[in-house]
Short mmCIF file of C-alpha atoms in Angstrom, two decimals:
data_model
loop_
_atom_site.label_atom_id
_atom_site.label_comp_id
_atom_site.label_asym_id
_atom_site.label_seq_id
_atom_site.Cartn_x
_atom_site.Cartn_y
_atom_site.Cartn_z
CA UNK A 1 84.44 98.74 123.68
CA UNK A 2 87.92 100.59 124.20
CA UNK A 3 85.94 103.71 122.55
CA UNK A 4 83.52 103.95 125.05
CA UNK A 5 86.11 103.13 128.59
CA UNK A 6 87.91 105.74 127.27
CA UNK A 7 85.48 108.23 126.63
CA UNK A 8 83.81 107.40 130.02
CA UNK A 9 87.44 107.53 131.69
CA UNK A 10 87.39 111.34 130.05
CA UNK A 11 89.16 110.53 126.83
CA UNK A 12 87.80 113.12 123.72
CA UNK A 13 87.25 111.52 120.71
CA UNK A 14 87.52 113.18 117.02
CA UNK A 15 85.95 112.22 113.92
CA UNK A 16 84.73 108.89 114.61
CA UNK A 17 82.19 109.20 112.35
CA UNK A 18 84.87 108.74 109.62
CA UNK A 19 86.44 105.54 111.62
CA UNK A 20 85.12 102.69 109.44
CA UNK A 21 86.06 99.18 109.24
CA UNK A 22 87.29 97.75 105.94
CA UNK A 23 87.43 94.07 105.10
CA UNK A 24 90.22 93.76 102.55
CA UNK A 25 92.96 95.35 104.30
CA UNK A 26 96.09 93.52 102.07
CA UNK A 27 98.69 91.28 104.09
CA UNK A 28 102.27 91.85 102.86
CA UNK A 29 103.80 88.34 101.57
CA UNK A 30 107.17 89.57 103.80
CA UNK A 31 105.37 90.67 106.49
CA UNK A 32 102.17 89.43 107.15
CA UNK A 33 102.52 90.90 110.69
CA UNK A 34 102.98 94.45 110.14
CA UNK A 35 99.81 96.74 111.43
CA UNK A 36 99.89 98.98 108.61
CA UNK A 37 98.38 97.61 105.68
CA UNK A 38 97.53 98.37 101.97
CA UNK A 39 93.91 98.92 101.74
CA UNK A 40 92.80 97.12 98.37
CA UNK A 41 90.22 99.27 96.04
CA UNK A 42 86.69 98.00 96.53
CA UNK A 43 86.78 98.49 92.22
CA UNK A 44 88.24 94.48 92.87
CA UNK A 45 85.69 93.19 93.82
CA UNK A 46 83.55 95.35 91.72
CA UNK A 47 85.35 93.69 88.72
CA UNK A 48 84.72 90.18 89.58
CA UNK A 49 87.19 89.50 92.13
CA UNK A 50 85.56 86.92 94.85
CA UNK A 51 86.38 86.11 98.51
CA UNK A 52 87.42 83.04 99.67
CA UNK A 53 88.38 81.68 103.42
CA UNK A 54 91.32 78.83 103.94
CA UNK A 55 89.04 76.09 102.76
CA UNK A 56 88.42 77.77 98.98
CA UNK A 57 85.04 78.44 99.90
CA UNK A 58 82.85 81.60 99.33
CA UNK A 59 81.60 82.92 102.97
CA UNK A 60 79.54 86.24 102.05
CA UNK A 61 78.21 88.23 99.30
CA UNK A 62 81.40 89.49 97.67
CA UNK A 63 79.96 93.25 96.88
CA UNK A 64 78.20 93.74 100.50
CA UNK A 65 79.16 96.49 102.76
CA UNK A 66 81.82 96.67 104.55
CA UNK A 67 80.62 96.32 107.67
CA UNK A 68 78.77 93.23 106.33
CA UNK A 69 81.53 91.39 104.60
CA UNK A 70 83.82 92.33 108.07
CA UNK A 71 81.25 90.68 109.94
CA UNK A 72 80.95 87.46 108.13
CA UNK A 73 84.68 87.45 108.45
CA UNK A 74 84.72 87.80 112.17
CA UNK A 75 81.82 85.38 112.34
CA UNK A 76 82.87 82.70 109.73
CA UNK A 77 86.81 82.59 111.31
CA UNK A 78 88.25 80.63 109.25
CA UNK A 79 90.87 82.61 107.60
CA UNK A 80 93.58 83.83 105.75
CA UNK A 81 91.03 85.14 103.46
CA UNK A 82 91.87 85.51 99.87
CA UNK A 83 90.42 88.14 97.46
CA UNK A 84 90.60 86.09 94.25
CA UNK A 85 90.56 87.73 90.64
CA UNK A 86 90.44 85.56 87.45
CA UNK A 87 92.10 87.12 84.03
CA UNK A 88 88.36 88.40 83.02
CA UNK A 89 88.59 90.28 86.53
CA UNK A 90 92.19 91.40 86.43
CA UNK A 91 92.07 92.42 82.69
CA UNK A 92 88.67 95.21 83.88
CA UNK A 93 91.44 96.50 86.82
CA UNK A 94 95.08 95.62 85.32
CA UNK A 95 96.72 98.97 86.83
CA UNK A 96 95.99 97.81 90.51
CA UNK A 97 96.62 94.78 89.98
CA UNK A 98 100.15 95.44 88.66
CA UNK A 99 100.53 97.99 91.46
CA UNK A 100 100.17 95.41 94.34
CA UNK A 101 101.80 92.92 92.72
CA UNK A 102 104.66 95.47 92.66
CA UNK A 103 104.06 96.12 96.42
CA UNK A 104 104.61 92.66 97.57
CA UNK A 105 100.56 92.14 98.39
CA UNK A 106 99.31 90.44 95.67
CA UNK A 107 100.58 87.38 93.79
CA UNK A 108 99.95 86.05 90.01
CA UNK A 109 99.41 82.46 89.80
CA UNK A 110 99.56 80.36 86.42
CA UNK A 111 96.56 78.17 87.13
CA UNK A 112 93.97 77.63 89.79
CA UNK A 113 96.69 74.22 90.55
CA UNK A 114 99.28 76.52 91.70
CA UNK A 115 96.72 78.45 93.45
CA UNK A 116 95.28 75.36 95.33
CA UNK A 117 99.06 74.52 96.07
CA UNK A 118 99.43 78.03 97.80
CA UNK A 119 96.12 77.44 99.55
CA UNK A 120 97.11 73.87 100.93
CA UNK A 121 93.92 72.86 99.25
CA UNK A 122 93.27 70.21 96.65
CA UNK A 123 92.30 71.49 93.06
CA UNK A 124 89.18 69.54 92.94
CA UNK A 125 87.97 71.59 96.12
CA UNK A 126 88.90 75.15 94.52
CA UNK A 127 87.19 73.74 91.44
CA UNK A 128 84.02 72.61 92.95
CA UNK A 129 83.74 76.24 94.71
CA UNK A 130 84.25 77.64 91.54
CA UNK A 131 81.51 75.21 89.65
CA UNK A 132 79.08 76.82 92.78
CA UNK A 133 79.74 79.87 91.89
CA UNK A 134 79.36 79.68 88.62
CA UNK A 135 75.96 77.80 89.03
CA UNK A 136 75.01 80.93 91.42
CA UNK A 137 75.79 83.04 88.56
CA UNK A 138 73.85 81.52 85.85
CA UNK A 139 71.32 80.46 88.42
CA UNK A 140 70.42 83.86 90.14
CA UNK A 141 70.46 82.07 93.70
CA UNK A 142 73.43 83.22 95.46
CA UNK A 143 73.02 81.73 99.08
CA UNK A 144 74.64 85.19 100.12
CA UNK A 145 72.03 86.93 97.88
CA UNK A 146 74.52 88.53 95.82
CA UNK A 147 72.68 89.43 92.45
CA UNK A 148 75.69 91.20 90.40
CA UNK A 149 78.35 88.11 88.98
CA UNK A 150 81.17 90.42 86.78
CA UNK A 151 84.22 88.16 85.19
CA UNK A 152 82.27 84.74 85.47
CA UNK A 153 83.10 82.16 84.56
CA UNK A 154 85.54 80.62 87.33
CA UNK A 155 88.06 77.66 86.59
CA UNK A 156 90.85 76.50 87.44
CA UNK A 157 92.20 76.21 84.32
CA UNK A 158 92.78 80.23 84.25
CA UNK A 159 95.38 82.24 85.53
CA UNK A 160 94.92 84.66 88.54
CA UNK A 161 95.36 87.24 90.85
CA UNK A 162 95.67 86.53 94.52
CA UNK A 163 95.86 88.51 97.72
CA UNK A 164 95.16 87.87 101.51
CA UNK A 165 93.19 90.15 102.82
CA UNK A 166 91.87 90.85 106.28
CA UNK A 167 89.74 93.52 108.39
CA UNK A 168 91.03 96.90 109.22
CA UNK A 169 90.37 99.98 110.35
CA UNK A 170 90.04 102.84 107.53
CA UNK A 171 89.89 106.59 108.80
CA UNK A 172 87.83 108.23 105.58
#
């Protein structure tokens, strides 16, 4: 909506078509506030890595568009969001993993118990989205119609790789 005031007002605009949204913009640990953000590499979530909202649940198809899984963040509003990587996930994409873990906007948790703990969620709740998941996998019948299920299975009895994510704006 600002786009179009402005441009009405007589603002120019330049480039827009490379103005996309981009739903795993990473939050730093020590400054969750700060505008500028990482952007994660979609390859995470091409490796396995799943999205979950406060509660530990799944809210979208994973590997969906952009625009798509920005939308279902928007809509769903219930974060902080967390893009969640197993070891079977973080082994396929170690190097970025390591990276933001270097950067402050990713975190490496023992077990899906000190996850939980981060979350302020019990461990039988991240389990039970993870035995979903799982089923979806095996199952073929993703409520979010995602058909693709890299670095299953889930548990909470694996080690991980954790960062909160949340929509930005990405100039391509």
């Amino acid at each position: 909506d600002g786009i179009v005031f402005a441009t009405e007002a007589g603002a120019g605009a330049v480039d827009l078509k490379h103005v996309q949204v981009h739903p795993t913009g990473l939050v730093a640990e020590d400054d969750p506030e700060n505008k500028v953000k990482f952007l994660a590499a979609g390859a995470l979530r091409g490796e396995g890595g799943i999205l979950l909202d406060r509660e530990g649940n799944r809210f979208c198809n994973d590997l969906g568009t952009r625009d798509y899984v920005t939308s279902r963040m928007w809509e769903h509003n219930k974060p902080p969001y967390r893009l969640v990587l197993n070891s079977a996930a973080s082994s396929g994409i170690a190097w970025h993993c390591k990276h933001y873990v270097g950067r402050r906007v990713m975190k490496e948790f023992a077990s899906g118990t000190d996850l939980a703990k981060e979350m302020g969620i019990s461990v039988d709740a991240l389990q039970k989205s993870f035995e979903s998941y799982n089923s979806y996998a095996v199952n073929k019948n993703d409520p979010w119609k995602k058909q693709f299920f890299k670095s299953t299975p889930f548990s909470v009895d694996d080690s991980f790789h954790v960062a909160v994510v949340t929509p930005i704006v990405h100039y391509t």
